[in-house]
Each structure stands twice: as structure tokens, then as C-alpha cells.
Coordinates of C-alpha atoms and ligand atoms in Angstrom, one line a residue:
M16 CA -1.3 19.5 27.8
H17 CA -0.5 20.0 24.1
I18 CA -2.7 20.2 21.0
A19 CA -1.4 16.8 20.0
D20 CA -2.5 15.0 23.2
Y21 CA -5.2 12.7 21.8
R22 CA -7.9 14.0 24.1
V23 CA -7.1 17.7 23.3
T24 CA -7.1 17.0 19.6
K25 CA -10.4 15.2 19.8
A26 CA -11.9 18.1 21.8
I27 CA -10.7 20.7 19.3
L28 CA -12.0 18.7 16.4
D29 CA -15.4 18.2 18.1
R30 CA -15.7 21.8 19.2
H31 CA -15.1 23.1 15.7
G32 CA -17.1 20.3 14.0
F33 CA -14.1 19.5 11.8
S34 CA -14.2 16.7 9.3
F35 CA -11.0 15.4 7.6
K36 CA -10.5 15.9 3.9
K37 CA -8.6 12.9 2.5
S38 CA -7.9 14.8 -0.7
L39 CA -5.8 17.3 1.2
G40 CA -3.7 14.6 2.9
Q41 CA -5.1 15.4 6.4
N42 CA -3.6 13.0 8.9
F43 CA -2.9 14.9 12.2
L44 CA -0.2 13.9 14.6
T45 CA -1.3 12.9 18.1
D46 CA 2.0 11.9 19.7
T47 CA 3.9 14.5 21.7
N48 CA 7.1 12.3 21.9
I49 CA 7.3 12.2 18.1
L50 CA 6.8 15.9 17.9
Q51 CA 9.5 16.5 20.4
K52 CA 11.8 14.2 18.4
I53 CA 11.0 16.2 15.2
V54 CA 11.9 19.5 16.9
D55 CA 15.1 17.9 18.4
T56 CA 16.1 16.5 15.0
A57 CA 15.6 19.9 13.4
A58 CA 17.7 21.5 16.2
I59 CA 15.3 24.4 16.4
D60 CA 16.2 27.3 18.8
R61 CA 15.5 31.0 19.1
E62 CA 18.1 31.7 16.4
V63 CA 16.1 29.9 13.7
N64 CA 13.1 31.0 11.6
V65 CA 10.9 28.1 10.5
I66 CA 8.6 27.7 7.5
E67 CA 5.9 25.0 8.1
I68 CA 3.8 23.5 5.4
G69 CA 0.3 22.4 6.4
P70 CA -0.1 23.1 10.1
G71 CA -3.5 21.3 10.4
I72 CA -4.8 22.2 13.9
G73 CA -1.3 23.2 15.0
A74 CA 0.1 20.1 16.6
L75 CA 3.6 20.6 15.2
T76 CA 3.3 24.4 15.0
E77 CA 3.0 24.5 18.8
F78 CA 6.2 22.6 19.3
I79 CA 8.1 24.7 16.8
A80 CA 6.7 28.0 18.2
E81 CA 7.9 26.9 21.7
N82 CA 11.5 26.6 20.4
A83 CA 12.0 28.8 17.3
A84 CA 12.4 32.5 16.8
E85 CA 9.4 32.6 14.5
V86 CA 7.1 30.2 12.5
M87 CA 5.4 31.0 9.2
A88 CA 2.9 28.3 8.4
F89 CA 1.1 27.8 5.1
E90 CA -2.3 26.1 5.2
I91 CA -4.5 25.6 2.1
D92 CA -7.7 24.6 3.9
D93 CA -9.7 27.8 4.9
R94 CA -11.7 25.8 7.5
L95 CA -8.5 25.4 9.6
I96 CA -7.7 29.1 9.8
P97 CA -10.2 30.0 12.6
I98 CA -9.2 26.8 14.4
L99 CA -5.5 27.7 14.3
A100 CA -6.4 31.2 15.5
D101 CA -8.0 29.5 18.5
T102 CA -5.4 26.8 19.2
L103 CA -2.3 29.0 18.8
R104 CA -3.7 32.2 20.3
D105 CA -1.1 32.2 23.1
F106 CA 1.9 32.5 20.6
D107 CA 3.1 35.9 19.2
N108 CA 5.7 34.3 17.0
V109 CA 3.3 32.4 14.7
T110 CA 2.0 33.7 11.3
I111 CA -0.6 31.5 9.5
I112 CA -0.9 32.1 5.8
N113 CA -3.9 30.7 4.1
E114 CA -2.3 29.8 0.8
D115 CA -1.3 26.8 -1.3
I116 CA 2.5 26.3 -0.7
L117 CA 3.0 25.6 -4.4
K118 CA 1.5 29.0 -5.3
A119 CA 2.6 31.3 -2.5
D120 CA 5.1 34.1 -3.2
L121 CA 7.6 32.7 -0.7
K122 CA 10.2 35.4 -1.3
T123 CA 7.8 38.2 -0.3
H124 CA 6.5 36.3 2.7
I125 CA 9.9 35.4 4.2
A126 CA 10.9 39.0 3.9
Q127 CA 8.3 39.6 6.6
F128 CA 10.1 37.6 9.3
K129 CA 10.9 40.0 12.2
N130 CA 14.5 39.0 11.9
P131 CA 15.0 38.0 8.3
T132 CA 18.8 37.4 8.7
L133 CA 18.3 34.3 10.8
P134 CA 18.8 30.9 9.1
I135 CA 15.5 29.3 7.8
K136 CA 14.6 25.7 8.3
I137 CA 11.6 24.0 6.7
V138 CA 9.8 21.7 9.0
A139 CA 6.6 19.8 8.2
N140 CA 4.4 16.8 8.3
L141 CA 3.7 16.9 4.6
P142 CA 0.4 16.1 2.8
Y143 CA 1.4 12.8 1.2
Y144 CA -0.5 13.4 -2.1
I145 CA 2.0 16.1 -3.1
T146 CA 5.2 15.2 -1.2
T147 CA 7.5 15.2 -4.2
P148 CA 6.1 18.3 -6.0
I149 CA 6.4 20.3 -2.7
L150 CA 10.0 19.0 -2.1
M151 CA 11.2 19.8 -5.6
H152 CA 9.3 23.2 -5.7
L153 CA 11.1 24.3 -2.5
I154 CA 14.5 22.8 -3.2
E155 CA 14.5 24.5 -6.7
S156 CA 13.1 27.8 -5.4
K157 CA 15.6 30.4 -4.5
I158 CA 14.5 30.4 -0.9
P159 CA 17.7 30.4 1.2
F160 CA 16.7 27.6 3.7
S161 CA 19.5 25.5 5.2
E162 CA 17.6 22.4 6.3
F163 CA 14.5 20.5 5.5
I164 CA 13.1 18.2 8.2
V165 CA 9.9 16.6 7.0
M166 CA 7.6 13.7 7.6
M167 CA 6.7 11.7 4.5
Q168 CA 5.8 8.1 3.5
K169 CA 8.7 5.9 4.5
E170 CA 8.9 4.5 1.0
V171 CA 9.5 8.0 -0.5
A172 CA 12.0 8.9 2.2
D173 CA 13.9 5.6 1.3
R174 CA 13.9 6.6 -2.3
I175 CA 15.2 10.1 -1.7
S176 CA 18.0 8.9 0.6
A177 CA 18.9 5.8 -1.5
E178 CA 22.4 4.9 -2.5
P179 CA 23.4 3.4 -5.9
N180 CA 22.8 -0.4 -6.5
T181 CA 19.7 -0.5 -4.4
K182 CA 16.1 -1.0 -5.5
A183 CA 15.1 2.4 -4.0
Y184 CA 17.8 4.4 -5.9
G185 CA 16.4 6.3 -8.9
S186 CA 16.0 9.7 -10.5
L187 CA 14.3 11.1 -7.3
S188 CA 17.4 10.2 -5.2
I189 CA 19.5 12.1 -7.8
A190 CA 17.2 15.1 -8.1
V191 CA 17.4 15.7 -4.3
Q192 CA 20.9 14.6 -3.5
Y193 CA 22.3 16.9 -6.2
Y194 CA 21.3 19.8 -3.9
M195 CA 21.0 18.2 -0.5
T196 CA 22.4 15.5 1.8
A197 CA 19.5 13.3 2.8
Q198 CA 19.1 10.9 5.8
V199 CA 16.2 9.1 7.3
A200 CA 16.2 10.3 11.0
F201 CA 13.6 7.9 12.3
I202 CA 10.5 5.9 11.4
V203 CA 7.0 6.8 12.5
P204 CA 4.3 4.2 12.8
K205 CA 0.9 4.9 11.2
T206 CA -0.9 4.5 14.6
V207 CA 0.2 8.0 15.9
F208 CA -2.0 9.8 13.4
V209 CA -5.8 10.6 13.2
P210 CA -7.0 9.3 10.9
A211 CA -4.2 6.6 10.5
P212 CA -2.7 6.6 6.9
N213 CA -2.3 3.3 5.1
V214 CA 1.5 3.3 5.3
D215 CA 4.3 4.0 7.8
S216 CA 6.1 7.3 7.7
A217 CA 9.6 8.5 8.2
I218 CA 11.3 11.8 9.2
L219 CA 13.8 12.7 6.5
K220 CA 16.5 15.3 7.3
M221 CA 18.0 17.1 4.3
T222 CA 20.8 19.7 4.5
R223 CA 21.5 22.0 1.6
R224 CA 25.0 21.5 0.2
A225 CA 27.2 24.6 -0.1
S226 CA 27.2 23.9 -3.9
P227 CA 25.6 21.1 -5.9
L228 CA 27.2 17.7 -5.5
V229 CA 28.6 17.8 -9.0
A230 CA 29.3 20.5 -11.6
V231 CA 27.5 20.1 -14.9
T232 CA 27.3 22.3 -18.0
D233 CA 23.5 21.8 -18.4
E234 CA 21.5 20.9 -15.3
D235 CA 18.3 20.2 -17.3
F236 CA 20.2 17.8 -19.5
F237 CA 21.9 16.1 -16.5
F238 CA 18.4 15.5 -14.9
K239 CA 17.1 14.3 -18.3
V240 CA 19.9 11.7 -18.6
S241 CA 19.5 10.5 -15.0
K242 CA 15.7 10.0 -15.6
L243 CA 16.1 8.2 -18.9
A244 CA 18.6 5.8 -17.4
F245 CA 15.8 4.5 -15.1
A246 CA 13.1 4.6 -17.7
H247 CA 13.1 0.8 -17.9
R248 CA 15.0 -0.4 -14.8
R249 CA 15.7 -3.9 -16.1
K250 CA 17.2 -2.6 -19.4
T251 CA 20.9 -1.8 -19.8
L252 CA 22.0 1.7 -20.0
W253 CA 22.7 1.2 -23.7
N254 CA 19.2 0.2 -24.4
N255 CA 17.7 3.0 -22.4
L256 CA 20.0 5.5 -24.2
Q257 CA 19.1 4.1 -27.6
A258 CA 15.4 4.3 -26.8
V259 CA 15.7 8.1 -26.4
F260 CA 18.5 9.2 -28.7
G261 CA 17.8 6.8 -31.6
K262 CA 19.3 3.7 -33.2
T263 CA 20.9 5.1 -36.4
E264 CA 24.5 4.3 -37.2
E265 CA 25.5 7.9 -36.4
V266 CA 23.8 7.9 -33.0
R267 CA 25.2 4.5 -32.1
A268 CA 28.7 5.7 -32.9
Q269 CA 28.2 8.9 -30.9
L270 CA 26.8 6.8 -27.9
T271 CA 29.8 4.4 -28.1
N272 CA 32.2 7.3 -28.1
S273 CA 30.4 9.2 -25.2
L274 CA 30.4 6.1 -23.0
E275 CA 34.1 5.5 -23.7
V276 CA 34.8 9.1 -22.8
A277 CA 32.8 8.8 -19.6
E278 CA 34.5 5.4 -18.9
I279 CA 31.1 3.7 -18.4
S280 CA 30.2 0.3 -19.7
P281 CA 27.1 0.2 -22.0
Q282 CA 26.0 -3.1 -20.4
I283 CA 25.6 -1.5 -16.9
R284 CA 22.2 -0.7 -15.5
G285 CA 21.3 2.9 -14.5
E286 CA 21.0 2.0 -10.9
A287 CA 24.7 1.1 -10.7
L288 CA 25.8 4.7 -11.6
S289 CA 26.7 7.2 -8.8
I290 CA 25.8 10.8 -9.1
P291 CA 29.3 11.8 -10.2
E292 CA 29.2 9.1 -12.9
F293 CA 25.8 10.5 -14.1
A294 CA 27.5 13.9 -14.3
K295 CA 30.3 12.5 -16.4
L296 CA 27.8 10.7 -18.6
S297 CA 25.7 13.7 -19.2
E298 CA 28.8 15.8 -20.1
A299 CA 29.9 13.1 -22.6
L300 CA 26.4 13.0 -24.1
L301 CA 26.1 16.7 -24.7
P302 CA 26.8 16.4 -28.5
L303 CA 23.5 14.4 -28.7
K304 CA 21.5 17.1 -26.7
Ligands
SAM24 N1 0.9 19.6 10.7 C1 -0.3 18.9 11.1 C2 0.1 17.7 12.0 O1 1.2 17.3 11.9 O2 -0.8 17.2 12.6 C3 -1.1 18.4 9.8 C4 -0.3 17.6 8.8 S1 -1.4 16.9 7.5 C5 -0.4 15.5 7.1 C6 -1.1 18.0 6.1 C7 -1.6 19.4 6.1 O3 -1.3 20.0 4.9 C8 -3.1 19.5 6.2 O4 -3.5 20.4 7.2 C9 -3.6 20.0 4.8 O5 -4.8 20.7 4.9 C10 -2.4 20.8 4.4 N2 -2.2 21.0 3.0 C11 -2.5 20.1 2.0 N3 -2.1 20.6 0.8 C12 -1.5 21.8 1.0 C13 -0.9 22.8 0.2 N4 -0.8 22.6 -1.2 N5 -0.4 23.9 0.7 C14 -0.5 24.1 2.1 N6 -1.0 23.2 2.9 C15 -1.6 22.0 2.4

């Protein structure tokens, strides 16, 4: 029997008198097939260290610990710490850290892995209220992890992995795909959680690129340009650019020139531009920075 077997989960929750906090995104997994699929998708073995975010009562942690070298799991809710000490007592390769993942000093913590030279993967069933901040915080941190295999709302997974010319494509697709490849591995129905969330979920697998997808002079400006191109999705690129940079003769002349240099039509919409095209555009717009 596993922690995630519905009857075991129920007994743990009852024994500890645990009540869910919606504000912390607490939806626990109660399907061992899905957990096995997550671990298989992440290709976890004894040569991999894992960082987990939000272990809950340990449903996913147990599956990771059975396969990985070591797991370090960050849980914000103090009430879960004694429960995890109980449910995971048989494992000597699990460390629970009672901290907010957004505030933890990850560099210092990961130096504590018994074998810090092993590759690190991040595996989690994320709290949905802060999915994007957690993703961006970890991707932009200097933590040397190779893969990120996480459960999130299906709609967010679709946006992150979206291709140009689709409704889901936007600045979040670009912010993540700049650093990582991203693919939806499989869909998870809401019925496998207690309590059930309002939406379906997906497992997204992201792999860090050896270097960012495109080379840009100024990363912040590149991300700014990719955001502003989607500020009003129905407006043309030209109108979105003017709304930010201004409408004076001088600015218009510079914009015209920059778009010509980047070989991009002003009448196009942001969603039609690939990431390499956004890179060309932001380079050509540098004089307006
Ligand atoms: N991993 C468990 C599972 O799959 O059943 C629980 C997943 S539940 C969706 C999200 C977990 O993240 C909860 O245990 C919640 O308390 C925790 N959490 C929420 N915000 C957090 C934060 N900022 N840092 C660390 N953990 C957090």
C-alpha cells in the first residue's frame, strides 16, 4: 500500500485531524498509477537528486524516494511537518525543509545533498495559486537542475508549451522556452485529487537548453519586447509598439527602420512571431531602449 492509496490517505488525514487549506493550493494526489507515470516521465533513478516543491502528506515524495538517490522537499505548511515525519519514516534519503520555496536559500540547501555532483531534477505537484512565480523563480535561479517535471493546471501547461500562431502562445511561452524545451507529457483528470480542483491538470516536462534558444544583447529588453507585443492581442505589432514607445515622428521613423532591419511586417500580430524573430526585433529596437 502507498500513501496515495485513497484509503491510506484518508486514514492519515483522519489520524492527524488535518484540514485542507485552499489558500495553499492543497490538492493531494490519490492515484498511484499517475504517480508511477510521473516518476517514469522524470526518468528518476539512483543517479539523480530530486528537489520537490510541496510534498503535502508525501504521496509523490514516497514514489520519488523509492527511485532517486535523494529527495529534498520544501513544504510551507508547518502542520504537515509532523505528518511527513510519520508517513516517510522508513526512508533515509528524504529531507523535509519547512520553508517557502520562493524564500529558501536553495544554493545552500542543495550543497547538503550527500552526493552533490549528481544531476538535479525538480519534480512537483505544484500549488496552483503560484505556479508561474515558482517556475520563473527556479528557472531564473542559478540552481543547476537539468529537468523540471511538474503538474500544473492544463491551461498553464498549454500556454508554456505553445507554438506561434496559437491562442495559447504568449509571453509566458517565450519566457520559459527561452531557457527550456517544454512538452506536455500527459493530462491528469481532476478526479484523482482530494479535494478535487476545479480544472484538469497536466504534467509538463521541461529540459534546460545548453544555452538560451537565442542570443540577445539585453535579456530584460528582449522579455519586455515580447511582453509588449502581446499587451493587446488583437492589435497589430505596430500599434502595440507605438503604445509603449510613443507616436512622435522621430519614434515612428525609428520603429519603421527597426522593423525593416528585423524584416518584420508592422501589420503582423505578436502571436505570429517566433522566438528567434522576437530576438531580431528586440535587437533592432535597442536604439529605443
Ligand atoms: N505533493 C503533494 C501531492 O501530490 O499530493 C501535495 C501537492 S499540493 C498540490 C501543493 C503543496 O504545496 C501543498 O502541500 C502546500 O502546502 C505546498 N505549498 C504551497 N505553497 C508553497 C510554497 N510557497 N512553498 C512550499 N510549499 C508550498
